[in-house]
Short mmCIF file of C-alpha atoms in Angstrom, two decimals:
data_model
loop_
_atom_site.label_atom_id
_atom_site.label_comp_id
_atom_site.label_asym_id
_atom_site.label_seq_id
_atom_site.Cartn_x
_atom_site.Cartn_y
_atom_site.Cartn_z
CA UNK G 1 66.06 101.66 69.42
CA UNK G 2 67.83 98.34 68.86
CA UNK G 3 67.06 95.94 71.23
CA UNK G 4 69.40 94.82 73.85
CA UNK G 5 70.06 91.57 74.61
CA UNK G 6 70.51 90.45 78.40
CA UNK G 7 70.18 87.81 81.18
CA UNK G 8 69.64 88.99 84.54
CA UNK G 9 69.63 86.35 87.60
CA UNK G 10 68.85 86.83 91.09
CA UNK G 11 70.27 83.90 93.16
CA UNK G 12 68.77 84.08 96.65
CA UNK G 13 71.60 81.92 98.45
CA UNK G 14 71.60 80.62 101.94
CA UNK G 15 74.07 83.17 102.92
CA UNK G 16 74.37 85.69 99.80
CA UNK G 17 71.99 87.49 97.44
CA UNK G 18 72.94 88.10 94.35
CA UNK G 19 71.32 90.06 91.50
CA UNK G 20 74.15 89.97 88.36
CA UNK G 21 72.46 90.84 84.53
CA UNK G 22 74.89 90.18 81.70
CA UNK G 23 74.68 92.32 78.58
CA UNK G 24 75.61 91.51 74.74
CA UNK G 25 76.88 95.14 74.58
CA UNK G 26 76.74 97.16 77.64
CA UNK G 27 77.45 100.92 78.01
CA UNK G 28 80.80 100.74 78.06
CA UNK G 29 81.40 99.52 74.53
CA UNK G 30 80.84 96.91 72.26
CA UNK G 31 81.10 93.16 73.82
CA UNK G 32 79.76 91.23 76.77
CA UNK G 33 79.51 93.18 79.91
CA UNK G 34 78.30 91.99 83.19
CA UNK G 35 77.09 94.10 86.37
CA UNK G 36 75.97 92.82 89.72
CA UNK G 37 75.05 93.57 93.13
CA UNK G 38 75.45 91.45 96.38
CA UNK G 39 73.81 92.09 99.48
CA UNK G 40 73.46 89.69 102.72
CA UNK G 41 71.14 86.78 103.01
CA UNK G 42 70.86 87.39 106.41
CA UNK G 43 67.80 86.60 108.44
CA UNK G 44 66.10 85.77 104.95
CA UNK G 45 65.46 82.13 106.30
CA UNK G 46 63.44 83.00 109.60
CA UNK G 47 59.97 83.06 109.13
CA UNK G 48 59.95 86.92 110.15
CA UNK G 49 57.46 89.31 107.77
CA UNK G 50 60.16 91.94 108.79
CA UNK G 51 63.28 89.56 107.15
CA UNK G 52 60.30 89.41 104.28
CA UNK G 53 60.35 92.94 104.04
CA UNK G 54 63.57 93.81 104.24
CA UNK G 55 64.30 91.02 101.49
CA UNK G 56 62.14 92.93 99.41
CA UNK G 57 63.59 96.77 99.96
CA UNK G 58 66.86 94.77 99.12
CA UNK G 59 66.13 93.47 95.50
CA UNK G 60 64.18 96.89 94.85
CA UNK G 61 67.73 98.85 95.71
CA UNK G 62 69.81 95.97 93.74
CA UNK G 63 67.24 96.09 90.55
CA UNK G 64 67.17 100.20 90.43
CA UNK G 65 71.67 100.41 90.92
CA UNK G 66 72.38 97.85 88.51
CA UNK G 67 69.58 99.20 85.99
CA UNK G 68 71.36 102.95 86.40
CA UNK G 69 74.99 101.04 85.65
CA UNK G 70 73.46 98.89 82.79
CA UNK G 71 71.68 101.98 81.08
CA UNK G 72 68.35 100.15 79.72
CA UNK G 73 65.45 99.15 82.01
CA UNK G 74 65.56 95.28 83.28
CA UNK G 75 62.32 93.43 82.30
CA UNK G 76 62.76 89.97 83.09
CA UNK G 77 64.85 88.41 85.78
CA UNK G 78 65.36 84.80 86.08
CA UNK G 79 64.91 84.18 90.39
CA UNK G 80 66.93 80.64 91.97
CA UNK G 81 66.60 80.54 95.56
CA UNK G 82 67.54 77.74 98.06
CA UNK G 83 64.30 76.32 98.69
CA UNK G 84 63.80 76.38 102.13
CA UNK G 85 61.25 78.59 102.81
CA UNK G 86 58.75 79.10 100.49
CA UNK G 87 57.55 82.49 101.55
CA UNK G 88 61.20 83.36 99.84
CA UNK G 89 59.98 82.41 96.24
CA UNK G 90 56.87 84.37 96.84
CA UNK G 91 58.79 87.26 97.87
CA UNK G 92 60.56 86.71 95.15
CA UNK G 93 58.33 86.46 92.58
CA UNK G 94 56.20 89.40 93.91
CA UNK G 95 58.89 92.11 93.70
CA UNK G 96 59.92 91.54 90.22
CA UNK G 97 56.72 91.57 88.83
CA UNK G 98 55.64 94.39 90.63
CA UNK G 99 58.93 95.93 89.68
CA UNK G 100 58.17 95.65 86.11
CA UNK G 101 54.57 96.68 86.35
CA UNK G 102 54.49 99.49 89.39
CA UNK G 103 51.81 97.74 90.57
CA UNK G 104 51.57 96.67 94.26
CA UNK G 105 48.48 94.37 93.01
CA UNK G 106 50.58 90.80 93.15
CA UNK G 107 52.07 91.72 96.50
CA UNK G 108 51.11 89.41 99.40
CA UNK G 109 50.23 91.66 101.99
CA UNK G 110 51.79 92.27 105.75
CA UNK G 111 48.57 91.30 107.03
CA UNK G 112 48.61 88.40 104.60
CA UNK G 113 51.92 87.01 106.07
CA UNK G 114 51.00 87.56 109.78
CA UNK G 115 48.10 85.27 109.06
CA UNK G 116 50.04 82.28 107.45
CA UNK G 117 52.41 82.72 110.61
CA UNK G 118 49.55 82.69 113.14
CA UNK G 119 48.33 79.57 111.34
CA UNK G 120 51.90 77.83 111.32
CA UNK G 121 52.61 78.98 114.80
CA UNK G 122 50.49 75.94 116.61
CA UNK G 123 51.87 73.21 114.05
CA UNK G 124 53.68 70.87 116.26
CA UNK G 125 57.38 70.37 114.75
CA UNK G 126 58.31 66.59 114.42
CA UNK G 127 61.80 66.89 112.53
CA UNK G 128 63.80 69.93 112.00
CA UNK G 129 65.73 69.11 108.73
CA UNK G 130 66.01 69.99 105.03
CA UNK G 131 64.91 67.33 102.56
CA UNK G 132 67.32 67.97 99.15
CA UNK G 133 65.76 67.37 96.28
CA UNK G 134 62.56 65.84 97.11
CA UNK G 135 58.86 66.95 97.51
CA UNK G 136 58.07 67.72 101.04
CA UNK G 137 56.30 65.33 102.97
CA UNK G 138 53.41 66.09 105.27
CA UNK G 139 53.37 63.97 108.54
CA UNK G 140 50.13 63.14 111.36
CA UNK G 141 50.99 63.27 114.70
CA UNK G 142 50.70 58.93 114.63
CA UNK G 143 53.81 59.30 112.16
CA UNK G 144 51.62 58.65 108.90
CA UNK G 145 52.33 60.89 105.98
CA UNK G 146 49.91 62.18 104.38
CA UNK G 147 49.38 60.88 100.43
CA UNK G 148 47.87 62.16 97.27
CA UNK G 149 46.66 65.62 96.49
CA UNK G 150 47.00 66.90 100.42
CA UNK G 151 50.94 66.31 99.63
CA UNK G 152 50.65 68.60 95.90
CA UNK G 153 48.85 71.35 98.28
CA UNK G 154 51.29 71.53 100.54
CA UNK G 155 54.42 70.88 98.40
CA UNK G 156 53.24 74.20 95.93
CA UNK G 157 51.09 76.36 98.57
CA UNK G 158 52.56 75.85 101.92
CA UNK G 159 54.54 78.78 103.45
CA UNK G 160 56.56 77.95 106.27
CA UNK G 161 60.15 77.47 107.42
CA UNK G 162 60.56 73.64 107.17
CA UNK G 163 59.58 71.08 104.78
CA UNK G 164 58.66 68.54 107.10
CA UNK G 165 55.54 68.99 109.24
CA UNK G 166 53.36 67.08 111.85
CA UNK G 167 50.23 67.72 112.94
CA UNK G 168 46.94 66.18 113.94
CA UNK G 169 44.04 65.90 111.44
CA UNK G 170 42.27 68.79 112.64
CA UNK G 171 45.62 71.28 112.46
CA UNK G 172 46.41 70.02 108.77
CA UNK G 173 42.81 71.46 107.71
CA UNK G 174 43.11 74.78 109.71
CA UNK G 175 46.43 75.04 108.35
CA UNK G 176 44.92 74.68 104.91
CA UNK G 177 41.80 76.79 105.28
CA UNK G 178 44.27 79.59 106.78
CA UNK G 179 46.50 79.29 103.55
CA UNK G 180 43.04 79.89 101.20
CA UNK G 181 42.00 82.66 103.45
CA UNK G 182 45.81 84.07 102.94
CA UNK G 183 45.24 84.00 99.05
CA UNK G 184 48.63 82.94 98.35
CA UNK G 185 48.97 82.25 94.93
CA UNK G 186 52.46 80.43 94.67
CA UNK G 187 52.71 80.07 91.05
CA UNK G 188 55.01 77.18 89.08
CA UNK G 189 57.08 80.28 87.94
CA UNK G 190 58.74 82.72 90.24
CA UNK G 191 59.76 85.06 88.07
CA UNK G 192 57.76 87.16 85.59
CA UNK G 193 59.12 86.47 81.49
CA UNK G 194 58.05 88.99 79.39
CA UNK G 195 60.41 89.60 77.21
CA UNK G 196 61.12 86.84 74.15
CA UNK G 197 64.78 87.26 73.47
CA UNK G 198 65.73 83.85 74.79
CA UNK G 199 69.26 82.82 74.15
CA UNK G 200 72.41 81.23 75.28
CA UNK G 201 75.61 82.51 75.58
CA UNK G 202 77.46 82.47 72.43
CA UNK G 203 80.48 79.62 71.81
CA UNK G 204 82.93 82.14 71.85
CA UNK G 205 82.12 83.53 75.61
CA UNK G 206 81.88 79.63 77.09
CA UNK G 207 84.19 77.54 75.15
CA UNK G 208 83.00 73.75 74.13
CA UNK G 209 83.98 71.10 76.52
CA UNK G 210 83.69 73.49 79.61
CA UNK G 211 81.97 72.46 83.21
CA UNK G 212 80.81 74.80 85.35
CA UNK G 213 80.81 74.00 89.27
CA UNK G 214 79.21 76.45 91.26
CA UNK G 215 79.73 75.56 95.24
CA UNK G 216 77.20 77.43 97.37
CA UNK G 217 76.47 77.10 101.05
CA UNK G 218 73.90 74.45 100.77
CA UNK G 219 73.96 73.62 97.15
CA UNK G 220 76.22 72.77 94.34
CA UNK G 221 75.26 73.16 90.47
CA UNK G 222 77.54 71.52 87.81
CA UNK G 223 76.98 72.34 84.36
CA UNK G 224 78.43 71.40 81.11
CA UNK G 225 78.49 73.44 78.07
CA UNK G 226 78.93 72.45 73.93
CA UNK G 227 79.04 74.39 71.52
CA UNK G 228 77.82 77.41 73.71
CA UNK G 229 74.55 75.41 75.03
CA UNK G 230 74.36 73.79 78.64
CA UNK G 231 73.50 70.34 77.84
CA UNK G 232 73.58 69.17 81.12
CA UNK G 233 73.05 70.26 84.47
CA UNK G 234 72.26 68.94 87.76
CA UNK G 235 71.86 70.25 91.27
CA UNK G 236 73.18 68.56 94.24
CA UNK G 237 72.72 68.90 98.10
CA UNK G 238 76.27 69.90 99.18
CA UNK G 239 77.95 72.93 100.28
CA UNK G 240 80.36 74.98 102.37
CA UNK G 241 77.58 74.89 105.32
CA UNK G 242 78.19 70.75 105.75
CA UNK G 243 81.99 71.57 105.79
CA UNK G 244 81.94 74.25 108.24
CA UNK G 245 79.29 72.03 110.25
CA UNK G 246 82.04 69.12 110.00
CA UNK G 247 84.82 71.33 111.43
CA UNK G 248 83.47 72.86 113.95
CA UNK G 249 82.42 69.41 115.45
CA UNK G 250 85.76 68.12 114.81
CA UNK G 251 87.08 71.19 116.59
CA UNK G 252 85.05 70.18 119.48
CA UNK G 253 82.93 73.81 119.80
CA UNK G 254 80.19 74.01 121.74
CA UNK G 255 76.72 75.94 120.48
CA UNK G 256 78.55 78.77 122.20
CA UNK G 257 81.60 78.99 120.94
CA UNK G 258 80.19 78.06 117.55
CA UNK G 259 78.25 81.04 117.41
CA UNK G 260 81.01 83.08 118.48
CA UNK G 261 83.25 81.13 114.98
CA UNK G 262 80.24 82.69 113.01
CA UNK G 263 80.77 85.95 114.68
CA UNK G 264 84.33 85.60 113.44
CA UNK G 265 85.36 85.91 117.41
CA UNK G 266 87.22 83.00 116.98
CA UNK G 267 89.40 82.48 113.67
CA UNK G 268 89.25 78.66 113.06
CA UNK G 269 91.92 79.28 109.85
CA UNK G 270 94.14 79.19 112.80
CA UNK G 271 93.66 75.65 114.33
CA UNK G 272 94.61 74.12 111.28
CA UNK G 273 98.34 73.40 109.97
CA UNK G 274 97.67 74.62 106.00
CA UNK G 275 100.07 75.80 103.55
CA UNK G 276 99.41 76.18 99.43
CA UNK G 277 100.25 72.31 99.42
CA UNK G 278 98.84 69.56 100.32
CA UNK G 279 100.41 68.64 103.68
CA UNK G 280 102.00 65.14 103.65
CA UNK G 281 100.86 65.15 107.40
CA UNK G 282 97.53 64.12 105.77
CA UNK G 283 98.59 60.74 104.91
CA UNK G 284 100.65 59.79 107.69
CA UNK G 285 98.67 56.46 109.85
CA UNK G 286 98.41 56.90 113.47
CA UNK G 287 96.44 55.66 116.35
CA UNK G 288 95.85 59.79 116.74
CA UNK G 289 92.12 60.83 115.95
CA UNK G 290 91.97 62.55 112.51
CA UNK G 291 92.59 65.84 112.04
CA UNK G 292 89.78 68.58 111.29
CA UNK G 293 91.26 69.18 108.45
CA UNK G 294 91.04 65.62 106.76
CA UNK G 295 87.47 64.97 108.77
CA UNK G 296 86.47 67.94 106.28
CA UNK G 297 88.92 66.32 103.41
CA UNK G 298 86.54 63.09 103.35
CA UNK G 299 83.27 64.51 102.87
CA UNK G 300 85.31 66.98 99.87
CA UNK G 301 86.43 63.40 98.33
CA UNK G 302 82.98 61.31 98.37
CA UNK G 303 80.58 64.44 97.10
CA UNK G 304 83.43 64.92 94.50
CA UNK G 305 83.74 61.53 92.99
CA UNK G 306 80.00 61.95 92.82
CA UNK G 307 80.70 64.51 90.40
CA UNK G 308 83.00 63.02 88.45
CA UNK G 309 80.91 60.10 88.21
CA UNK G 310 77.64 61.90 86.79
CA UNK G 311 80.09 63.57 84.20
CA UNK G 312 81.25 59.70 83.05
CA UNK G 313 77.74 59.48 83.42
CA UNK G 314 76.88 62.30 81.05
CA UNK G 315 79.67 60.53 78.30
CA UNK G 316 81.20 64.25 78.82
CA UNK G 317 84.42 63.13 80.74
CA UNK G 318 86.93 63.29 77.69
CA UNK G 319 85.08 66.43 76.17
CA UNK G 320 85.97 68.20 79.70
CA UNK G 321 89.48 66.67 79.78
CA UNK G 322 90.06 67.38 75.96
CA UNK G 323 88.37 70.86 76.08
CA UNK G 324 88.42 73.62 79.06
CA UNK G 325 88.29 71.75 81.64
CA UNK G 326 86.05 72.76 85.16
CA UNK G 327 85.99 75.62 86.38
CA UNK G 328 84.84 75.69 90.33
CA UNK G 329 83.30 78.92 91.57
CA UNK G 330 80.96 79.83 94.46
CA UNK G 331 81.81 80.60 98.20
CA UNK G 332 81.00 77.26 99.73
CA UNK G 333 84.57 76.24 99.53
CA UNK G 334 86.26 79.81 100.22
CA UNK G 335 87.62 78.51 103.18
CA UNK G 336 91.23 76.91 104.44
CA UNK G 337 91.89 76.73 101.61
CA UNK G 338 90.28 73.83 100.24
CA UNK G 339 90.56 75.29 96.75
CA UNK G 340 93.95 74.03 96.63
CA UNK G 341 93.10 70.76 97.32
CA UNK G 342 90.49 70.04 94.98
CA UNK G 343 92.35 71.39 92.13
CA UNK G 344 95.15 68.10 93.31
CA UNK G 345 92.45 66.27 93.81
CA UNK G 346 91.23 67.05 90.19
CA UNK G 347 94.23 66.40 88.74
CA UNK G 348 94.63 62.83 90.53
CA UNK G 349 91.66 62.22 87.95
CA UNK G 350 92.94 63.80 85.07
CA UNK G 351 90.49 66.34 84.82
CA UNK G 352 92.14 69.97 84.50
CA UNK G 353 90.45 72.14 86.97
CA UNK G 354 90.66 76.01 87.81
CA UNK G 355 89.51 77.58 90.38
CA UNK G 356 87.65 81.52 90.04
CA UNK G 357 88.24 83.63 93.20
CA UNK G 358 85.05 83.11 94.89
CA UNK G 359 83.52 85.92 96.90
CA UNK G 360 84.71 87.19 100.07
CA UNK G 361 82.10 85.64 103.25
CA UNK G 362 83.89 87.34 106.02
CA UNK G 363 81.98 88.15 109.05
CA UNK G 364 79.89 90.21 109.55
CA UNK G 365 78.39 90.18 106.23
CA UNK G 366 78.00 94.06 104.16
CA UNK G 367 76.84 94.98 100.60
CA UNK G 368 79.40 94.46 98.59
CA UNK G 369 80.35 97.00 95.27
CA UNK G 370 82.06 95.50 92.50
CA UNK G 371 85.42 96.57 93.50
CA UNK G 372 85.26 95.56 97.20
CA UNK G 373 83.22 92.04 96.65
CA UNK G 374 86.36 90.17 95.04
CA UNK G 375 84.63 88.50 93.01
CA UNK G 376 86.12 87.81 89.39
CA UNK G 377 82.98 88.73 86.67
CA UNK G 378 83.79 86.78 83.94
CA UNK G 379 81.79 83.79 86.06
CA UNK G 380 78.74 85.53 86.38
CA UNK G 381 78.11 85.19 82.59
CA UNK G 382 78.27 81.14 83.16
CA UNK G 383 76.20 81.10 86.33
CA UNK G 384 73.72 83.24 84.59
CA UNK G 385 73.28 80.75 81.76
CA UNK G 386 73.03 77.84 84.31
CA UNK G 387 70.41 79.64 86.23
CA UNK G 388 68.70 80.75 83.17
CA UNK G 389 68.73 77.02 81.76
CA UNK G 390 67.22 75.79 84.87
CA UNK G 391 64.79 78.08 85.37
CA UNK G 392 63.31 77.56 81.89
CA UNK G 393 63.43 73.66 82.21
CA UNK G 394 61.59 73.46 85.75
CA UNK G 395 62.09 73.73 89.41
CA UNK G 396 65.58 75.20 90.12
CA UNK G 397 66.00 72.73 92.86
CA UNK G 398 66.09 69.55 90.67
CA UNK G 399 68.08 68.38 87.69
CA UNK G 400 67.79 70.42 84.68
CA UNK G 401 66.30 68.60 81.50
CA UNK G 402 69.01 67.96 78.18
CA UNK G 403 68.80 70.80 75.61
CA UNK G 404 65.73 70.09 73.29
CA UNK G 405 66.29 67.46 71.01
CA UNK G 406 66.78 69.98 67.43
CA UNK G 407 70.07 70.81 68.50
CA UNK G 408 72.17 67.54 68.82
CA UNK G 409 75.29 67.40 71.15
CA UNK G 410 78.15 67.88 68.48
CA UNK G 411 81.16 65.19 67.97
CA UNK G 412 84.18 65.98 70.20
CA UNK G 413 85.82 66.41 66.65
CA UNK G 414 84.12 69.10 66.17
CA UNK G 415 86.12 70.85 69.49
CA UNK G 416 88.80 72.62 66.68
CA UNK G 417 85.95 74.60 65.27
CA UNK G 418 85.78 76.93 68.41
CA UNK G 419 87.82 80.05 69.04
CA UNK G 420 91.42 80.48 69.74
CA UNK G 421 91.13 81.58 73.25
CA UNK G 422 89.99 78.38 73.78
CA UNK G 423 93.28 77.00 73.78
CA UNK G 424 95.23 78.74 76.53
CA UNK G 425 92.51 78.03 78.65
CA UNK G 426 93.39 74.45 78.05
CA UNK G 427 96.56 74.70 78.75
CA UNK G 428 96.51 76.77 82.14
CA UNK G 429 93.87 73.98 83.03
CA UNK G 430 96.22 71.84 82.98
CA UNK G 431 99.23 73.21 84.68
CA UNK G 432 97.86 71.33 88.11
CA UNK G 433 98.57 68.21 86.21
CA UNK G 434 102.69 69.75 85.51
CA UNK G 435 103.02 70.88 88.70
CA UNK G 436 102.16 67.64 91.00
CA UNK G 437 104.33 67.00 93.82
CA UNK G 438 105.55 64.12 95.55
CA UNK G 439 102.47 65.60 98.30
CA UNK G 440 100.31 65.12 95.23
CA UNK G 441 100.82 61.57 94.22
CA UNK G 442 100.60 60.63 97.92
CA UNK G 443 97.29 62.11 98.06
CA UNK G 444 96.25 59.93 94.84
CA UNK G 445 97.81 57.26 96.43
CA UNK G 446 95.66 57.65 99.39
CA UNK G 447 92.40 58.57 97.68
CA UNK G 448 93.18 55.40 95.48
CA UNK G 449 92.78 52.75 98.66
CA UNK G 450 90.96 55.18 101.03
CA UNK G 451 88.05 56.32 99.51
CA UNK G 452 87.42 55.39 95.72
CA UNK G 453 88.96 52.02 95.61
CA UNK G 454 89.19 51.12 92.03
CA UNK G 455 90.49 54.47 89.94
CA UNK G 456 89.51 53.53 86.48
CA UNK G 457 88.28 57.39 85.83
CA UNK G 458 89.59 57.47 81.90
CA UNK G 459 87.11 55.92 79.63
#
């Protein structure tokens, strides 16, 4: 039997979960084919055994559909998950390895769990926040963080939901001996790798000069592919949850009525004046407050010329511009339509952008089928490679290391070499450029003096 060639991922997102593999030659003939399952996240982030549970019942229904669709049995899954609790890795970790092996041997037990809640439960909280891309920090009661090895323990063995904890001398070494007693074995690697056909995607399937940016609900991954390799990637700590957090205090809801928004009782696409353009009303000066909608437009702007700077940063800026341009995926901006924006905003830099149809997040959340999740495939094969990239070169939540050093970055020259599709995909990246309107040039006008200042984005 020939072997087959595959990446699976399983993304555990702050509102989705999604299991996708993507297959050389799939069932259904010769040439890439990609299946995937998404299920609700829901829960996932309380520190519940029963959310624990039910996480793992999930992943064992995604694993066996998608492995009854893909034909072959899946032996290795690379796992990204958004980092807040680490009980989630665990989980995680244990279900695809005792997936593969039909073992329930590496499977932290119920009792297990209960225990490393009862020993969390008496830790008195001191902040209540998510630290992005940084090693958690353990605080004393006196405010005095605790240094040196105490900090490794906790940043790699310490199950709870928050990062940040503070506690009194006495609670930090309870806490501890309760974690030994636990036998939690968090392990560097939350996946198990045993199969050795490690590749990338082939040149053909990404073109050269192509970005990826994935928008989640807490995070955002930008990649950038040559010559079929991700050669650089980098994770950073925005997402569709700030927005929605921004407009719904612009919007004035209280905790009540913002629960009843998530509920999708009330329909905020309603309180806001959008159409498929950007509105001139934007721009107009007044001694008014701002509108939602440009409260949420600002925060957009600055995380996106953050992007565009690491990509000048990268040298990668004419590659992108020359080549395929970015491509923007993920639900954390499938909302108000924001995509529209950013693809003007996009094009104020010269950068050709195109936006995938990201998934539908409509309340309340259901498992989703490939025909009812909206959700356009030919993605998953890029976010697969990112997540596979990352996973091999370290922690998922930090920036991804360059490709190894054997395989140089080509020349831009060397962009005619790759295949024809290639070049309509150029062109429709740039159509935003054709198609600005006077609302357009206003809005670079505006970004211009407002926000970026000087505009020098060409090299």
């Amino acid at each position: 039997m020939n072997e087959i060639k595959y990446i699976a991922s399983l993304d555990i997102g702050a509102k989705l979960t999604k299991l996708a593999v993507w297959v050389e030659d799939g069932p259904e003939g010769p040439g890439p084919q990609v299946f995937y399952e998404i299920m609700p996240s829901k829960g996932i982030y309380e520190n519940a055994v029963s959310n624990k549970t039910e996480l793992k019942r999930n992943i064992e229904r995604m694993l066996k559909s998608l492995e009854a669709r893909a034909g072959f049995r899946i032996r290795e899954v690379f796992v990204a998950y958004a980092g807040r609790d680490r009980l989630i890795a665990y989980t995680a970790e244990t279900v695809c390895k005792t997936y593969e092996e039909g073992s329930s041997l590496t499977v932290v037990s119920e009792k297990d769990l209960l225990q490393v809640e009862a020993d969390t439960h008496n830790c008195e909280l001191e902040k209540d926040e998510l630290i992005y891309d940084k090693e958690p920090v353990v605080y004393l009661a006196n405010g005095h963080p605790i240094n040196g090895l105490n900090v490794n323990t906790y940043a790699d063995r310490f199950a709870c939901r928050y990062n940040i904890f503070a506690a009194h001398e006495k609670d930090v070494q309870k806490l501890e001996r309760g974690l030994q007693e636990a036998s939690l074995q968090v392990k560097a690697k939350v996946c198990s790798m045993r199969t050795m056909n490690r590749f990338y995607l082939p040149g053909e399937l990404i073109p050269s000069g192509t970005a990826i940016l994935n928008v989640g609900a807490s995070r955002s991954q930008l990649g950038v592919f040559v010559d079929g390799h991700l050669r650089h990637y980098k994770t950073f700590a925005f997402g569709g949850n700030v927005l929605t957090h921004l407009l719904k205090e612009a919007l004035g809801y209280s905790p009540e009525r913002a629960e009843q928004a998530k509920r999708n009782e009330i329909d905020i696409n309603m309180q806001l004046p959008l159409t498929e353009e950007v509105p001139t009303s934007l721009f107009v000066k007044s001694n008014e407050p701002p509108s939602p909608l440009l409260v949420v437009w600002a925060e957009v702007v600055t995380h996106f010329k953050t992007i565009n700077e690491q990509l000048r940063e990268w040298d990668v800026s004419n590659l992108i511009r020359n080549g395929n341009g970015i491509i923007l995926t993920g639900g954390g901006l499938a909302f108000q339509n924001i995509q529209t924006y950013v693809e003007s905003l996009f094009a104020c830099m010269g950068m050709p952008l195109r936006v995938i149809k990201p998934v539908k997040t409509d309340h309340p959340l259901v498992p989703c089928s490939e025909e009812a999740a909206d959700y356009d495939p030919s993605i998953l094969g890029a976010a697969l490679s990112l997540l596979a990239f990352a996973q091999k070169n370290g922690d998922y939540s930090r920036c991804g290391r360059p490709a190894p050093a054997a395989a140089p970055e080509p020349e831009p020259e060397a962009a005619p070499e790759e295949p024809t599709p290639q070049e309509p995909a150029a062109k429709e990246g740039e159509k935003p450029q054709n198609l600005l309107s006077k609302g357009f040039h206003q809005l670079k006008s505006w970004v211009s003096g407002t926000i970026f200042g000087d505009t020098s984005f060409d090299e």
